[in-house]
Amino acid sequence: MASGGNRNGMHKGTVKPPSAANSSNLKSSSFKSRLPPSNQSPGSALRRTNSASFTTAARDDGVPGRVRVAVRLRPRNAEELVADADFADCVELQPELKRLKLRKNNWDSETYEFDDVLTEFASQKRVYEVVAKPVVESVLDGYNGTVMAYGQTGTGKTFTLGRLGEEDTSARGIMVRSMEEILANVSLETDSVSVSYLQLYMEAIQDLLDPANDNISIVEDPKTGDVSLPGATHVEIRDEHSFLELLRLGEAHRIAANTKLNTESSRSHAILMVHVKRSVLGVEDAIPSEIEKSSHFVKLPKPLIRRSKLVLVDLAGSERVHKSGSEGHMLEEAKSINLSLSALGKCINALAENSAHVPVRDSKLTRLLRDSFGGTARTSLIVAIGPSPRHRGETASTILFGQRAMKVENMLRIKEEFDYKSLARRLEIQLDKLIAENERQQKAFDDEVERINLEAQNRASEVERNFTDALEKERLKCQMEYMESVKKLEEKMIENQGKHGCDGFMNDKCNGKGPGFSIAEDVVEVKRLLEKEINMRKDAEEEVNKLRSQLGQCTDSGAGGAAEILKLQKALEDEGHQKKKLEEEIIILRSQMLQLTFEAEQLRRCLGRGGSGNAYTGLDSPMSQVRDSLNGHKTPVAALFEQVGLQKILALLESEDANVRIHAVKVVANLAAEEANQERIVEAGGLTSLLMLLRSYEDETVRRVAAGAIANLAMNEANQELIMVQGGISLLSMTASDAEDPQTLRMVAGAIANLCGNDKLQAKLRSEGGIKALLGMVRCGHPEVLSQVARGIANFAKCESRASTNGIKSGRSLLIDDGALPWIVQNANNDSAPIRRHIELALCHLAQHEVNAKDMICGGALWELVRISQDCSREDIRSLARRTLNSSPVFRAEMRRLRIEL
């Protein structure tokens, strides 16, 4: 098609190139400051192949290079000469200043600057030298390059790029001229040039050199991100004639149609890929010459292979249907063209604005050009426009596209690798000489190796024996250290018991016959001591009552003096303190006894599972006796609750003894785990005491257990409001920010997660920092903490969804306001099943409120919702996600745009 007559009416006249304008007059000077001086071509700076420093810098750090944009004006065609005879052109070019003016009307215009401005009289040769030659020179130096033509249909893009110039060689386009220069600068003996000619038609990549190959897939390297087309035909080029034959064959297969704007309008994007492989000599390496056994060095240049790629893209023209008159299948073609160009424009906008997300996967065109914009290729863009004022809107859109493209920065890098084959050939001679020398010494080497092997075998056997002996000694040493540690712990426990008046508590344990009998005897001994303490308590109470009666008698009779009364009062106070101390010790002993009972039961079960060792066969009977001797079948905590009383346990939370306080808070936490005890704990002031512990104590164990008890109480809706009224959210938030222990954070996160499930507390929970504290705990990274955080977010989102459905709440989600959406999207496909399940529920609940849809689409949540609707392991969540997507107009519109089907 391009080989025909003047396809788009481009003028063939040639004018002398205008002189360069002063660089100080240009606004866009950031790129030009990095270019070589004006007396050198842009590619000449890259042709210093012998410079080691430049090659290394280009390979490692890259050379910055902005996308160069030139604008070319097409002259009026025959139709425009008649239809627009009474109207001036909509653009005015100022090539000497490298700017153009776009007229709004007769008195107002807008000015734009470009890297080059080519008038309608510019020759094909000048267009090539300005736009494509710097890119071709870069490709010859080992860099990737791209030349692309963009513009409205009928503005001369195919004429500029693909004109063959068979009748008039001066009309040759960029494709032909680029191949001429490449073939003139490569050596076909050591270098190779191959081409692929493709078209992107209706989002399908087709091979113009093999029409049967009409659906080529794109393959991306997961490590480097490079895009390749392994299914495309690669033809090696040896001369210009064979290349022209390939272009004719490709143009014959390219799809074109007759529209109102262009008699031969391209209906596909044509892409010519030229692959160049060159052999060059890099930095010289010094290799010592061992053959001559001298001290001098033989310097050999390092053979390198540079692989580069030149991509020439003739984009199909953008068109408006009411102007082009497309209908039927041509209308579908126009839609596909406009969609791909729109996707390219979005990528350019994102790169120009330094956006964190560039939507390169929206179209196959953007995937193919990902290296051209924001990648490692030197890119030149020629913007083709027409003069007709009837198409001023399309011209303005094309100019703005070029302006945005000028803001895109690429980082040019050379792709080179060692030419091991060439290096092997040059070293082959030296290798032969070394082999001859090696054969002469082989006999001596074999004898030495045999001797060394024999010695090594003997030493290996000796080392193996030594290792076995050392391993056995280490095992015995570990056993002794373990027994010594157990003995020290038992001695320490005896010492602690001695401080509380129980010196004989652990005497028999050290002399036990086995671990099962020792624990059983400990339990019996603790029970005996407990009964002794109870008897002592009764005796003390009787003594107190006796003293009180004596005091009453003395008071009634008046026989006693003041000194006797004071003495009795002091004795009474001492008895009261002793009674209180005895009560605390009794509670501790009961707790220890129940704990030992629990440990003995666990040990019995473990021994029962582990086999029938003779040393532990008699363990079942003592354990059964201990278990039967306690409070029936009740749990240890429930038994302690009934024996001691709730008020006394809560009073121990304020004890001065740290051990007593820790035991007490553990008991309260275990009691709070049962729903039947929660109301009694709250009524007795247990919630207030726990909050006070959370506020005043810095001990990590106390804070962890107190937070766990609050989390258990927060499971009751009535208690949730009390926690909120007493400032529990603020305390939990402060604990979340201070704590580092994962178990403490898990307890705090669980408490906040329970509060998140209350519809009435949503606003206050957020105002007091509950959501921020919940999100802050993800810093821990512990799976159990993350699971509680995800559960809290799911509960909060569910309450918000329920409030929105009932008309109570309007506006977007508070979770989105507090910045939770990125973390939610990031963990939607977490490896942990509980985290993933909670996050999937949270996404579904957030998506049910229409006002959240746009934020979720921008945040990438739509793709996760689609994945959930298809791949979630739970049917109820899959159905919920599918219903949510189908019921939302915003989501449906976005899925239609992205061509996503559920």
PDB file of C-alpha atoms in Angstrom, residues 825 843 853 855-869 885 890-898 900:
ATOM      1  CA  VAL A 825      -5.516  -4.961  48.602  1.00  0.00           C
ATOM      2  CA  LEU A 843     -13.459  -6.189  50.275  1.00  0.00           C
ATOM      3  CA  ALA A 853     -16.400   1.971  44.093  1.00  0.00           C
ATOM      4  CA  ASP A 855     -11.623   4.544  45.273  1.00  0.00           C
ATOM      5  CA  MET A 856     -11.510   0.744  45.098  1.00  0.00           C
ATOM      6  CA  ILE A 857     -11.007   0.797  41.330  1.00  0.00           C
ATOM      7  CA  CYS A 858      -8.168   3.317  41.652  1.00  0.00           C
ATOM      8  CA  GLY A 859      -6.614   1.244  44.436  1.00  0.00           C
ATOM      9  CA  GLY A 860      -6.642  -1.989  42.439  1.00  0.00           C
ATOM     10  CA  ALA A 861      -9.388  -3.649  44.480  1.00  0.00           C
ATOM     11  CA  LEU A 862     -11.480  -4.451  41.392  1.00  0.00           C
ATOM     12  CA  TRP A 863      -8.981  -7.068  40.230  1.00  0.00           C
ATOM     13  CA  GLU A 864      -9.014  -8.695  43.670  1.00  0.00           C
ATOM     14  CA  LEU A 865     -12.836  -8.755  43.675  1.00  0.00           C
ATOM     15  CA  VAL A 866     -12.805 -10.444  40.276  1.00  0.00           C
ATOM     16  CA  ARG A 867     -10.275 -12.984  41.574  1.00  0.00           C
ATOM     17  CA  ILE A 868     -12.393 -13.625  44.672  1.00  0.00           C
ATOM     18  CA  SER A 869     -15.514 -14.163  42.551  1.00  0.00           C
ATOM     19  CA  LEU A 885     -19.847  -6.773  41.162  1.00  0.00           C
ATOM     20  CA  VAL A 890     -19.581   1.585  38.443  1.00  0.00           C
ATOM     21  CA  PHE A 891     -17.943  -1.836  38.655  1.00  0.00           C
ATOM     22  CA  ARG A 892     -19.918  -3.105  35.666  1.00  0.00           C
ATOM     23  CA  ALA A 893     -18.836  -0.122  33.558  1.00  0.00           C
ATOM     24  CA  GLU A 894     -15.173  -0.594  34.504  1.00  0.00           C
ATOM     25  CA  MET A 895     -15.324  -4.330  33.754  1.00  0.00           C
ATOM     26  CA  ARG A 896     -16.843  -3.598  30.360  1.00  0.00           C
ATOM     27  CA  ARG A 897     -14.050  -1.138  29.673  1.00  0.00           C
ATOM     28  CA  LEU A 898     -11.407  -3.677  30.688  1.00  0.00           C
ATOM     29  CA  ILE A 900     -13.605  -8.560  32.080  1.00  0.00           C
TER      30      ILE A 900
END
